[in-house]
mmCIF file with all atom_site columns, C-alpha atoms and ligand atoms in Angstrom:
data_model
loop_
_atom_site.group_PDB
_atom_site.id
_atom_site.type_symbol
_atom_site.label_atom_id
_atom_site.label_alt_id
_atom_site.label_comp_id
_atom_site.label_asym_id
_atom_site.label_entity_id
_atom_site.label_seq_id
_atom_site.pdbx_PDB_ins_code
_atom_site.Cartn_x
_atom_site.Cartn_y
_atom_site.Cartn_z
_atom_site.occupancy
_atom_site.B_iso_or_equiv
_atom_site.pdbx_formal_charge
_atom_site.auth_seq_id
_atom_site.auth_comp_id
_atom_site.auth_asym_id
_atom_site.auth_atom_id
_atom_site.pdbx_PDB_model_num
ATOM   1   C CA . MET A 1 1   ? 15.568  25.096 -38.272 1.00 0.00 ? 1   MET A CA 1
ATOM   2   C CA . GLY A 1 2   ? 12.796  26.359 -40.507 1.00 0.00 ? 2   GLY A CA 1
ATOM   3   C CA . ILE A 1 3   ? 9.750   23.751 -41.301 1.00 0.00 ? 3   ILE A CA 1
ATOM   4   C CA . SER A 1 4   ? 10.370  21.695 -44.119 1.00 0.00 ? 4   SER A CA 1
ATOM   5   C CA . PHE A 1 5   ? 8.276   22.269 -47.326 1.00 0.00 ? 5   PHE A CA 1
ATOM   6   C CA . PRO A 1 6   ? 6.631   19.361 -49.647 1.00 0.00 ? 6   PRO A CA 1
ATOM   7   C CA . PRO A 1 7   ? 6.917   20.507 -53.062 1.00 0.00 ? 7   PRO A CA 1
ATOM   8   C CA . GLU A 1 8   ? 2.989   20.304 -53.375 1.00 0.00 ? 8   GLU A CA 1
ATOM   9   C CA . ALA A 1 9   ? 0.719   22.314 -51.159 1.00 0.00 ? 9   ALA A CA 1
ATOM   10  C CA . PRO A 1 10  ? -2.570  20.131 -49.495 1.00 0.00 ? 10  PRO A CA 1
ATOM   11  C CA . ALA A 1 11  ? -5.688  20.840 -51.631 1.00 0.00 ? 11  ALA A CA 1
ATOM   12  C CA . SER A 1 12  ? -6.729  22.386 -48.190 1.00 0.00 ? 12  SER A CA 1
ATOM   13  C CA . CYS A 1 13  ? -3.809  24.659 -47.478 1.00 0.00 ? 13  CYS A CA 1
ATOM   14  C CA . THR A 1 14  ? -4.682  27.277 -44.874 1.00 0.00 ? 14  THR A CA 1
ATOM   15  C CA . LEU A 1 15  ? -1.617  29.439 -45.209 1.00 0.00 ? 15  LEU A CA 1
ATOM   16  C CA . CYS A 1 16  ? -3.295  32.612 -46.850 1.00 0.00 ? 16  CYS A CA 1
ATOM   17  C CA . PRO A 1 17  ? -6.616  33.963 -45.075 1.00 0.00 ? 17  PRO A CA 1
ATOM   18  C CA . ARG A 1 18  ? -7.842  35.898 -47.501 1.00 0.00 ? 18  ARG A CA 1
ATOM   19  C CA . LEU A 1 19  ? -6.979  33.159 -50.281 1.00 0.00 ? 19  LEU A CA 1
ATOM   20  C CA . VAL A 1 20  ? -8.942  30.843 -48.175 1.00 0.00 ? 20  VAL A CA 1
ATOM   21  C CA . ALA A 1 21  ? -11.678 33.254 -47.500 1.00 0.00 ? 21  ALA A CA 1
ATOM   22  C CA . TYR A 1 22  ? -12.090 33.685 -51.371 1.00 0.00 ? 22  TYR A CA 1
ATOM   23  C CA . ARG A 1 23  ? -11.681 29.523 -52.016 1.00 0.00 ? 23  ARG A CA 1
ATOM   24  C CA . GLU A 1 24  ? -14.733 29.279 -49.803 1.00 0.00 ? 24  GLU A CA 1
ATOM   25  C CA . SER A 1 25  ? -16.488 31.959 -51.687 1.00 0.00 ? 25  SER A CA 1
ATOM   26  C CA . VAL A 1 26  ? -16.427 30.511 -54.837 1.00 0.00 ? 26  VAL A CA 1
ATOM   27  C CA . GLN A 1 27  ? -16.951 27.103 -53.177 1.00 0.00 ? 27  GLN A CA 1
ATOM   28  C CA . ALA A 1 28  ? -20.368 28.302 -51.840 1.00 0.00 ? 28  ALA A CA 1
ATOM   29  C CA . LYS A 1 29  ? -21.298 28.862 -55.454 1.00 0.00 ? 29  LYS A CA 1
ATOM   30  C CA . HIS A 1 30  ? -19.661 26.362 -57.345 1.00 0.00 ? 30  HIS A CA 1
ATOM   31  C CA . PRO A 1 31  ? -19.277 23.391 -54.945 1.00 0.00 ? 31  PRO A CA 1
ATOM   32  C CA . ASP A 1 32  ? -18.333 20.990 -57.999 1.00 0.00 ? 32  ASP A CA 1
ATOM   33  C CA . TRP A 1 33  ? -15.395 22.822 -58.576 1.00 0.00 ? 33  TRP A CA 1
ATOM   34  C CA . PHE A 1 34  ? -11.922 21.837 -57.516 1.00 0.00 ? 34  PHE A CA 1
ATOM   35  C CA . ASN A 1 35  ? -11.242 25.099 -54.904 1.00 0.00 ? 35  ASN A CA 1
ATOM   36  C CA . GLY A 1 36  ? -7.912  24.243 -53.500 1.00 0.00 ? 36  GLY A CA 1
ATOM   37  C CA . ALA A 1 37  ? -4.258  24.878 -53.893 1.00 0.00 ? 37  ALA A CA 1
ATOM   38  C CA . VAL A 1 38  ? -3.616  23.377 -57.566 1.00 0.00 ? 38  VAL A CA 1
ATOM   39  C CA . PRO A 1 39  ? -0.731  20.759 -57.890 1.00 0.00 ? 39  PRO A CA 1
ATOM   40  C CA . SER A 1 40  ? 1.754   20.848 -60.227 1.00 0.00 ? 40  SER A CA 1
ATOM   41  C CA . PHE A 1 41  ? 1.386   18.808 -63.517 1.00 0.00 ? 41  PHE A CA 1
ATOM   42  C CA . GLY A 1 42  ? 3.872   16.662 -65.031 1.00 0.00 ? 42  GLY A CA 1
ATOM   43  C CA . ALA A 1 43  ? 7.064   14.547 -63.933 1.00 0.00 ? 43  ALA A CA 1
ATOM   44  C CA . GLU A 1 44  ? 9.644   15.411 -61.551 1.00 0.00 ? 44  GLU A CA 1
ATOM   45  C CA . ALA A 1 45  ? 12.199  13.736 -63.671 1.00 0.00 ? 45  ALA A CA 1
ATOM   46  C CA . ALA A 1 46  ? 11.519  17.359 -66.459 1.00 0.00 ? 46  ALA A CA 1
ATOM   47  C CA . LYS A 1 47  ? 13.938  18.767 -67.600 1.00 0.00 ? 47  LYS A CA 1
ATOM   48  C CA . LEU A 1 48  ? 11.772  21.907 -68.216 1.00 0.00 ? 48  LEU A CA 1
ATOM   49  C CA . LEU A 1 49  ? 9.979   23.453 -65.192 1.00 0.00 ? 49  LEU A CA 1
ATOM   50  C CA . ILE A 1 50  ? 7.854   26.031 -66.165 1.00 0.00 ? 50  ILE A CA 1
ATOM   51  C CA . VAL A 1 51  ? 6.300   28.713 -63.468 1.00 0.00 ? 51  VAL A CA 1
ATOM   52  C CA . GLY A 1 52  ? 3.285   30.736 -64.366 1.00 0.00 ? 52  GLY A CA 1
ATOM   53  C CA . LEU A 1 53  ? 1.304   33.120 -61.787 1.00 0.00 ? 53  LEU A CA 1
ATOM   54  C CA . ALA A 1 54  ? -1.688  31.599 -60.058 1.00 0.00 ? 54  ALA A CA 1
ATOM   55  C CA . PRO A 1 55  ? -4.878  29.630 -61.006 1.00 0.00 ? 55  PRO A CA 1
ATOM   56  C CA . GLY A 1 56  ? -7.826  31.177 -62.863 1.00 0.00 ? 56  GLY A CA 1
ATOM   57  C CA . VAL A 1 57  ? -10.963 31.010 -60.921 1.00 0.00 ? 57  VAL A CA 1
ATOM   58  C CA . THR A 1 58  ? -12.298 29.437 -64.368 1.00 0.00 ? 58  THR A CA 1
ATOM   59  C CA . GLY A 1 59  ? -9.605  27.553 -65.052 1.00 0.00 ? 59  GLY A CA 1
ATOM   60  C CA . ALA A 1 60  ? -7.490  25.730 -62.925 1.00 0.00 ? 60  ALA A CA 1
ATOM   61  C CA . ASN A 1 61  ? -9.222  26.095 -59.742 1.00 0.00 ? 61  ASN A CA 1
ATOM   62  C CA . ARG A 1 62  ? -12.171 24.920 -61.802 1.00 0.00 ? 62  ARG A CA 1
ATOM   63  C CA . THR A 1 63  ? -10.351 21.903 -62.729 1.00 0.00 ? 63  THR A CA 1
ATOM   64  C CA . GLY A 1 64  ? -7.428  21.362 -60.610 1.00 0.00 ? 64  GLY A CA 1
ATOM   65  C CA . ARG A 1 65  ? -4.944  20.985 -63.324 1.00 0.00 ? 65  ARG A CA 1
ATOM   66  C CA . PRO A 1 66  ? -2.552  24.119 -64.143 1.00 0.00 ? 66  PRO A CA 1
ATOM   67  C CA . PHE A 1 67  ? -3.649  26.689 -67.170 1.00 0.00 ? 67  PHE A CA 1
ATOM   68  C CA . THR A 1 68  ? -6.923  24.077 -67.817 1.00 0.00 ? 68  THR A CA 1
ATOM   69  C CA . GLY A 1 69  ? -10.090 25.804 -68.632 1.00 0.00 ? 69  GLY A CA 1
ATOM   70  C CA . ASP A 1 70  ? -9.273  29.262 -69.371 1.00 0.00 ? 70  ASP A CA 1
ATOM   71  C CA . TRP A 1 71  ? -7.699  31.466 -72.176 1.00 0.00 ? 71  TRP A CA 1
ATOM   72  C CA . ALA A 1 72  ? -3.642  31.525 -70.800 1.00 0.00 ? 72  ALA A CA 1
ATOM   73  C CA . GLY A 1 73  ? -3.830  27.409 -71.150 1.00 0.00 ? 73  GLY A CA 1
ATOM   74  C CA . ASP A 1 74  ? -4.607  27.563 -74.668 1.00 0.00 ? 74  ASP A CA 1
ATOM   75  C CA . LEU A 1 75  ? -1.668  29.325 -75.943 1.00 0.00 ? 75  LEU A CA 1
ATOM   76  C CA . LEU A 1 76  ? 0.609   27.628 -73.183 1.00 0.00 ? 76  LEU A CA 1
ATOM   77  C CA . TYR A 1 77  ? -0.699  23.906 -74.458 1.00 0.00 ? 77  TYR A CA 1
ATOM   78  C CA . ALA A 1 78  ? -0.341  24.681 -78.084 1.00 0.00 ? 78  ALA A CA 1
ATOM   79  C CA . THR A 1 79  ? 3.022   26.000 -77.887 1.00 0.00 ? 79  THR A CA 1
ATOM   80  C CA . LEU A 1 80  ? 4.313   23.212 -75.210 1.00 0.00 ? 80  LEU A CA 1
ATOM   81  C CA . ASP A 1 81  ? 2.930   20.791 -77.935 1.00 0.00 ? 81  ASP A CA 1
ATOM   82  C CA . LYS A 1 82  ? 4.447   22.740 -80.754 1.00 0.00 ? 82  LYS A CA 1
ATOM   83  C CA . PHE A 1 83  ? 7.873   22.133 -79.101 1.00 0.00 ? 83  PHE A CA 1
ATOM   84  C CA . GLY A 1 84  ? 7.196   18.633 -78.247 1.00 0.00 ? 84  GLY A CA 1
ATOM   85  C CA . PHE A 1 85  ? 6.982   18.770 -74.353 1.00 0.00 ? 85  PHE A CA 1
ATOM   86  C CA . SER A 1 86  ? 3.508   17.213 -74.754 1.00 0.00 ? 86  SER A CA 1
ATOM   87  C CA . LYS A 1 87  ? 1.434   13.942 -75.974 1.00 0.00 ? 87  LYS A CA 1
ATOM   88  C CA . GLY A 1 88  ? -1.920  13.686 -76.893 1.00 0.00 ? 88  GLY A CA 1
ATOM   89  C CA . LYS A 1 89  ? -4.249  16.549 -77.611 1.00 0.00 ? 89  LYS A CA 1
ATOM   90  C CA . PHE A 1 90  ? -5.146  19.211 -75.271 1.00 0.00 ? 90  PHE A CA 1
ATOM   91  C CA . ALA A 1 91  ? -9.230  19.383 -74.638 1.00 0.00 ? 91  ALA A CA 1
ATOM   92  C CA . ALA A 1 92  ? -8.906  21.787 -71.694 1.00 0.00 ? 92  ALA A CA 1
ATOM   93  C CA . ASP A 1 93  ? -10.247 19.071 -69.427 1.00 0.00 ? 93  ASP A CA 1
ATOM   94  C CA . PRO A 1 94  ? -7.897  17.243 -66.579 1.00 0.00 ? 94  PRO A CA 1
ATOM   95  C CA . ASN A 1 95  ? -9.040  13.913 -68.294 1.00 0.00 ? 95  ASN A CA 1
ATOM   96  C CA . ASP A 1 96  ? -8.290  14.992 -71.636 1.00 0.00 ? 96  ASP A CA 1
ATOM   97  C CA . GLY A 1 97  ? -5.533  12.488 -71.391 1.00 0.00 ? 97  GLY A CA 1
ATOM   98  C CA . LEU A 1 98  ? -2.783  15.021 -72.263 1.00 0.00 ? 98  LEU A CA 1
ATOM   99  C CA . VAL A 1 99  ? 0.748   14.177 -71.133 1.00 0.00 ? 99  VAL A CA 1
ATOM   100 C CA . LEU A 1 100 ? 3.456   16.429 -70.577 1.00 0.00 ? 100 LEU A CA 1
ATOM   101 C CA . THR A 1 101 ? 6.888   15.001 -72.136 1.00 0.00 ? 101 THR A CA 1
ATOM   102 C CA . GLY A 1 102 ? 10.168  16.301 -70.053 1.00 0.00 ? 102 GLY A CA 1
ATOM   103 C CA . ALA A 1 103 ? 7.793   19.556 -68.858 1.00 0.00 ? 103 ALA A CA 1
ATOM   104 C CA . MET A 1 104 ? 6.180   20.388 -65.490 1.00 0.00 ? 104 MET A CA 1
ATOM   105 C CA . ILE A 1 105 ? 3.994   23.080 -64.965 1.00 0.00 ? 105 ILE A CA 1
ATOM   106 C CA . THR A 1 106 ? 3.212   24.856 -61.549 1.00 0.00 ? 106 THR A CA 1
ATOM   107 C CA . ASN A 1 107 ? 2.487   28.316 -59.709 1.00 0.00 ? 107 ASN A CA 1
ATOM   108 C CA . ALA A 1 108 ? 3.830   30.576 -58.027 1.00 0.00 ? 108 ALA A CA 1
ATOM   109 C CA . VAL A 1 109 ? 0.818   30.853 -55.833 1.00 0.00 ? 109 VAL A CA 1
ATOM   110 C CA . ARG A 1 110 ? -1.232  27.423 -55.589 1.00 0.00 ? 110 ARG A CA 1
ATOM   111 C CA . CYS A 1 111 ? -4.583  29.183 -54.918 1.00 0.00 ? 111 CYS A CA 1
ATOM   112 C CA . VAL A 1 112 ? -6.952  31.476 -56.866 1.00 0.00 ? 112 VAL A CA 1
ATOM   113 C CA . PRO A 1 113 ? -6.463  34.925 -55.895 1.00 0.00 ? 113 PRO A CA 1
ATOM   114 C CA . PRO A 1 114 ? -9.003  37.483 -56.307 1.00 0.00 ? 114 PRO A CA 1
ATOM   115 C CA . GLU A 1 115 ? -8.962  39.244 -59.586 1.00 0.00 ? 115 GLU A CA 1
ATOM   116 C CA . ASN A 1 116 ? -5.743  37.385 -60.482 1.00 0.00 ? 116 ASN A CA 1
ATOM   117 C CA . LYS A 1 117 ? -3.583  39.455 -57.984 1.00 0.00 ? 117 LYS A CA 1
ATOM   118 C CA . PRO A 1 118 ? -2.126  37.828 -55.247 1.00 0.00 ? 118 PRO A CA 1
ATOM   119 C CA . ILE A 1 119 ? -0.493  40.122 -52.884 1.00 0.00 ? 119 ILE A CA 1
ATOM   120 C CA . GLY A 1 120 ? 3.399   40.243 -51.437 1.00 0.00 ? 120 GLY A CA 1
ATOM   121 C CA . GLU A 1 121 ? 2.389   38.198 -48.245 1.00 0.00 ? 121 GLU A CA 1
ATOM   122 C CA . GLU A 1 122 ? 0.713   35.338 -50.385 1.00 0.00 ? 122 GLU A CA 1
ATOM   123 C CA . ILE A 1 123 ? 3.417   35.038 -52.707 1.00 0.00 ? 123 ILE A CA 1
ATOM   124 C CA . ASN A 1 124 ? 5.929   34.995 -49.810 1.00 0.00 ? 124 ASN A CA 1
ATOM   125 C CA . LYS A 1 125 ? 3.540   32.604 -48.195 1.00 0.00 ? 125 LYS A CA 1
ATOM   126 C CA . CYS A 1 126 ? 3.463   30.026 -51.272 1.00 0.00 ? 126 CYS A CA 1
ATOM   127 C CA . ARG A 1 127 ? 7.226   30.273 -52.290 1.00 0.00 ? 127 ARG A CA 1
ATOM   128 C CA . PRO A 1 128 ? 8.705   27.252 -49.880 1.00 0.00 ? 128 PRO A CA 1
ATOM   129 C CA . PHE A 1 129 ? 5.907   25.040 -51.984 1.00 0.00 ? 129 PHE A CA 1
ATOM   130 C CA . LEU A 1 130 ? 8.103   26.529 -54.898 1.00 0.00 ? 130 LEU A CA 1
ATOM   131 C CA . GLU A 1 131 ? 11.352  26.070 -53.555 1.00 0.00 ? 131 GLU A CA 1
ATOM   132 C CA . ALA A 1 132 ? 10.915  22.527 -52.646 1.00 0.00 ? 132 ALA A CA 1
ATOM   133 C CA . ARG A 1 133 ? 9.295   21.962 -56.141 1.00 0.00 ? 133 ARG A CA 1
ATOM   134 C CA . ILE A 1 134 ? 12.482  23.057 -58.012 1.00 0.00 ? 134 ILE A CA 1
ATOM   135 C CA . ALA A 1 135 ? 14.634  20.983 -55.571 1.00 0.00 ? 135 ALA A CA 1
ATOM   136 C CA . ALA A 1 136 ? 12.979  18.301 -55.916 1.00 0.00 ? 136 ALA A CA 1
ATOM   137 C CA . MET A 1 137 ? 13.464  17.789 -59.896 1.00 0.00 ? 137 MET A CA 1
ATOM   138 C CA . PRO A 1 138 ? 16.763  16.232 -60.178 1.00 0.00 ? 138 PRO A CA 1
ATOM   139 C CA . LYS A 1 139 ? 16.967  16.728 -63.993 1.00 0.00 ? 139 LYS A CA 1
ATOM   140 C CA . LEU A 1 140 ? 16.276  20.088 -63.932 1.00 0.00 ? 140 LEU A CA 1
ATOM   141 C CA . LYS A 1 141 ? 17.616  22.366 -67.048 1.00 0.00 ? 141 LYS A CA 1
ATOM   142 C CA . VAL A 1 142 ? 15.297  25.296 -67.608 1.00 0.00 ? 142 VAL A CA 1
ATOM   143 C CA . ILE A 1 143 ? 12.874  27.330 -65.884 1.00 0.00 ? 143 ILE A CA 1
ATOM   144 C CA . VAL A 1 144 ? 10.341  29.395 -67.517 1.00 0.00 ? 144 VAL A CA 1
ATOM   145 C CA . CYS A 1 145 ? 8.650   32.257 -65.813 1.00 0.00 ? 145 CYS A CA 1
ATOM   146 C CA . LEU A 1 146 ? 5.730   33.663 -67.033 1.00 0.00 ? 146 LEU A CA 1
ATOM   147 C CA . GLY A 1 147 ? 5.125   36.959 -65.697 1.00 0.00 ? 147 GLY A CA 1
ATOM   148 C CA . LYS A 1 148 ? 7.530   39.123 -63.180 1.00 0.00 ? 148 LYS A CA 1
ATOM   149 C CA . ILE A 1 149 ? 5.682   37.759 -60.537 1.00 0.00 ? 149 ILE A CA 1
ATOM   150 C CA . SER A 1 150 ? 6.826   34.231 -61.410 1.00 0.00 ? 150 SER A CA 1
ATOM   151 C CA . HIS A 1 151 ? 9.757   35.742 -62.546 1.00 0.00 ? 151 HIS A CA 1
ATOM   152 C CA . ASP A 1 152 ? 10.729  37.469 -59.262 1.00 0.00 ? 152 ASP A CA 1
ATOM   153 C CA . SER A 1 153 ? 9.259   34.543 -56.594 1.00 0.00 ? 153 SER A CA 1
ATOM   154 C CA . THR A 1 154 ? 11.626  32.120 -59.041 1.00 0.00 ? 154 THR A CA 1
ATOM   155 C CA . LEU A 1 155 ? 14.973  34.225 -58.333 1.00 0.00 ? 155 LEU A CA 1
ATOM   156 C CA . ARG A 1 156 ? 13.906  34.589 -54.360 1.00 0.00 ? 156 ARG A CA 1
ATOM   157 C CA . ALA A 1 157 ? 13.395  30.560 -54.554 1.00 0.00 ? 157 ALA A CA 1
ATOM   158 C CA . LEU A 1 158 ? 16.853  30.266 -55.969 1.00 0.00 ? 158 LEU A CA 1
ATOM   159 C CA . GLY A 1 159 ? 18.297  32.751 -53.004 1.00 0.00 ? 159 GLY A CA 1
ATOM   160 C CA . LEU A 1 160 ? 19.167  34.904 -56.123 1.00 0.00 ? 160 LEU A CA 1
ATOM   161 C CA . LYS A 1 161 ? 18.539  39.006 -56.006 1.00 0.00 ? 161 LYS A CA 1
ATOM   162 C CA . VAL A 1 162 ? 15.834  40.557 -57.606 1.00 0.00 ? 162 VAL A CA 1
ATOM   163 C CA . SER A 1 163 ? 17.392  43.848 -58.621 1.00 0.00 ? 163 SER A CA 1
ATOM   164 C CA . ALA A 1 164 ? 20.642  41.939 -60.248 1.00 0.00 ? 164 ALA A CA 1
ATOM   165 C CA . HIS A 1 165 ? 18.513  39.538 -62.490 1.00 0.00 ? 165 HIS A CA 1
ATOM   166 C CA . PRO A 1 166 ? 15.690  41.960 -64.131 1.00 0.00 ? 166 PRO A CA 1
ATOM   167 C CA . PHE A 1 167 ? 13.072  40.938 -65.746 1.00 0.00 ? 167 PHE A CA 1
ATOM   168 C CA . GLY A 1 168 ? 12.183  41.146 -69.195 1.00 0.00 ? 168 GLY A CA 1
ATOM   169 C CA . HIS A 1 169 ? 10.383  39.183 -72.016 1.00 0.00 ? 169 HIS A CA 1
ATOM   170 C CA . GLY A 1 170 ? 13.072  36.957 -73.207 1.00 0.00 ? 170 GLY A CA 1
ATOM   171 C CA . SER A 1 171 ? 15.519  37.926 -70.199 1.00 0.00 ? 171 SER A CA 1
ATOM   172 C CA . ARG A 1 172 ? 17.624  34.779 -69.790 1.00 0.00 ? 172 ARG A CA 1
ATOM   173 C CA . TYR A 1 173 ? 20.293  34.077 -66.951 1.00 0.00 ? 173 TYR A CA 1
ATOM   174 C CA . ASP A 1 174 ? 22.478  31.452 -66.065 1.00 0.00 ? 174 ASP A CA 1
ATOM   175 C CA . VAL A 1 175 ? 21.777  29.817 -62.418 1.00 0.00 ? 175 VAL A CA 1
ATOM   176 C CA . SER A 1 176 ? 22.672  27.396 -59.842 1.00 0.00 ? 176 SER A CA 1
ATOM   177 C CA . VAL A 1 177 ? 20.263  24.559 -58.346 1.00 0.00 ? 177 VAL A CA 1
ATOM   178 C CA . ASN A 1 178 ? 22.106  22.393 -55.850 1.00 0.00 ? 178 ASN A CA 1
ATOM   179 C CA . GLY A 1 179 ? 25.380  22.956 -57.447 1.00 0.00 ? 179 GLY A CA 1
ATOM   180 C CA . ARG A 1 180 ? 23.895  21.897 -61.217 1.00 0.00 ? 180 ARG A CA 1
ATOM   181 C CA . PRO A 1 181 ? 23.439  24.715 -64.202 1.00 0.00 ? 181 PRO A CA 1
ATOM   182 C CA . VAL A 1 182 ? 20.310  25.596 -64.632 1.00 0.00 ? 182 VAL A CA 1
ATOM   183 C CA . THR A 1 183 ? 18.658  28.626 -67.252 1.00 0.00 ? 183 THR A CA 1
ATOM   184 C CA . LEU A 1 184 ? 16.133  30.820 -66.416 1.00 0.00 ? 184 LEU A CA 1
ATOM   185 C CA . LEU A 1 185 ? 14.343  32.074 -69.046 1.00 0.00 ? 185 LEU A CA 1
ATOM   186 C CA . SER A 1 186 ? 11.078  34.679 -68.570 1.00 0.00 ? 186 SER A CA 1
ATOM   187 C CA . SER A 1 187 ? 8.363   35.968 -70.919 1.00 0.00 ? 187 SER A CA 1
ATOM   188 C CA . TYR A 1 188 ? 5.547   37.750 -70.933 1.00 0.00 ? 188 TYR A CA 1
ATOM   189 C CA . HIS A 1 189 ? 2.532   35.588 -68.982 1.00 0.00 ? 189 HIS A CA 1
ATOM   190 C CA . CYS A 1 190 ? 0.476   34.633 -71.872 1.00 0.00 ? 190 CYS A CA 1
ATOM   191 C CA . SER A 1 191 ? -2.896  35.979 -70.395 1.00 0.00 ? 191 SER A CA 1
ATOM   192 C CA . ARG A 1 192 ? -6.035  37.129 -72.247 1.00 0.00 ? 192 ARG A CA 1
ATOM   193 C CA . TYR A 1 193 ? -4.918  40.560 -71.680 1.00 0.00 ? 193 TYR A CA 1
ATOM   194 C CA . ASN A 1 194 ? -1.218  40.598 -72.639 1.00 0.00 ? 194 ASN A CA 1
ATOM   195 C CA . THR A 1 195 ? -2.410  38.590 -76.184 1.00 0.00 ? 195 THR A CA 1
ATOM   196 C CA . ASN A 1 196 ? -5.551  40.795 -76.878 1.00 0.00 ? 196 ASN A CA 1
ATOM   197 C CA . THR A 1 197 ? -3.225  44.053 -76.498 1.00 0.00 ? 197 THR A CA 1
ATOM   198 C CA . GLY A 1 198 ? -0.389  43.206 -78.377 1.00 0.00 ? 198 GLY A CA 1
ATOM   199 C CA . ARG A 1 199 ? 1.741   42.667 -75.670 1.00 0.00 ? 199 ARG A CA 1
ATOM   200 C CA . LEU A 1 200 ? 2.394   39.624 -75.976 1.00 0.00 ? 200 LEU A CA 1
ATOM   201 C CA . THR A 1 201 ? 1.857   37.452 -79.650 1.00 0.00 ? 201 THR A CA 1
ATOM   202 C CA . ALA A 1 202 ? 2.276   33.631 -80.553 1.00 0.00 ? 202 ALA A CA 1
ATOM   203 C CA . GLU A 1 203 ? 5.685   34.245 -82.119 1.00 0.00 ? 203 GLU A CA 1
ATOM   204 C CA . MET A 1 204 ? 7.185   35.846 -78.997 1.00 0.00 ? 204 MET A CA 1
ATOM   205 C CA . PHE A 1 205 ? 6.321   33.203 -77.216 1.00 0.00 ? 205 PHE A CA 1
ATOM   206 C CA . GLU A 1 206 ? 7.412   30.656 -79.065 1.00 0.00 ? 206 GLU A CA 1
ATOM   207 C CA . ASP A 1 207 ? 10.536  32.292 -79.189 1.00 0.00 ? 207 ASP A CA 1
ATOM   208 C CA . VAL A 1 208 ? 11.354  31.349 -75.518 1.00 0.00 ? 208 VAL A CA 1
ATOM   209 C CA . PHE A 1 209 ? 10.036  27.950 -75.813 1.00 0.00 ? 209 PHE A CA 1
ATOM   210 C CA . ALA A 1 210 ? 12.691  27.331 -78.601 1.00 0.00 ? 210 ALA A CA 1
ATOM   211 C CA . ALA A 1 211 ? 15.158  28.435 -76.712 1.00 0.00 ? 211 ALA A CA 1
ATOM   212 C CA . ALA A 1 212 ? 13.858  26.369 -73.638 1.00 0.00 ? 212 ALA A CA 1
ATOM   213 C CA . ARG A 1 213 ? 13.948  23.328 -76.357 1.00 0.00 ? 213 ARG A CA 1
ATOM   214 C CA . GLU A 1 214 ? 17.285  24.325 -77.509 1.00 0.00 ? 214 GLU A CA 1
ATOM   215 C CA . THR A 1 215 ? 18.604  24.234 -73.904 1.00 0.00 ? 215 THR A CA 1
ATOM   216 C CA . ALA A 1 216 ? 16.460  21.223 -72.110 1.00 0.00 ? 216 ALA A CA 1
ATOM   217 C CA . GLY A 1 217 ? 17.919  19.162 -75.054 1.00 0.00 ? 217 GLY A CA 1
HETATM 218 N N1 . URA B 2 .   ? -3.541  29.420 -64.825 1.00 0.00 ? 301 URA B N1 1
HETATM 219 C C1 . URA B 2 .   ? -2.629  28.927 -64.239 1.00 0.00 ? 301 URA B C1 1
HETATM 220 O O1 . URA B 2 .   ? -2.736  27.794 -63.268 1.00 0.00 ? 301 URA B O1 1
HETATM 221 N N2 . URA B 2 .   ? -1.885  30.018 -64.081 1.00 0.00 ? 301 URA B N2 1
HETATM 222 C C2 . URA B 2 .   ? -1.431  31.192 -64.469 1.00 0.00 ? 301 URA B C2 1
HETATM 223 O O2 . URA B 2 .   ? -0.659  31.811 -64.207 1.00 0.00 ? 301 URA B O2 1
HETATM 224 C C3 . URA B 2 .   ? -2.618  31.584 -65.445 1.00 0.00 ? 301 URA B C3 1
HETATM 225 C C4 . URA B 2 .   ? -3.619  30.309 -65.494 1.00 0.00 ? 301 URA B C4 1
#
């Protein structure tokens, strides 16, 4: 029998030596930052799970809340607000009082990777936390994956073949989680690069969340 993982990695997780070394190097310069495996944000009873890539160094790794404190979060939280998945005002601070309503945000990789690029081994080592995260959501109806790494890792977490479910902006698959129907939607990642280059516009991103809203009910 394999080791069973909890849905949240311990903040001081040591599974990935390269990520631990990077985290420690950031911590040496910024001892007041969170600098740990960032926990998911939101309630387990949520119908929607958003799966990001990994904490940004000056964003979630600094603040300790997914997508909080960097560019990617501004579009994500504005969109969640627009589709009724949050209450309160997002102020890029974990103490801003923002509450997610029917949504939870997690990351495919829970620790900050150098240059925002986790390697395959790190994505694989972190996947059991994602599997446990998904399994611990009894009302889950929709998963929105942000970017191809998130999409592929989520498929693998669900025991599905990546080749049979190719990633695309707006791709949609009907899958099953513990025998219950779940819709898997994917979007280009809301990174600064993708939005600055026009690969992802706010309208394109909103289309995905409109579909998530409709499916989640
Ligand atoms: N912050 C996160 O928590 N995840 C991302 O994918 C990007 C920024």
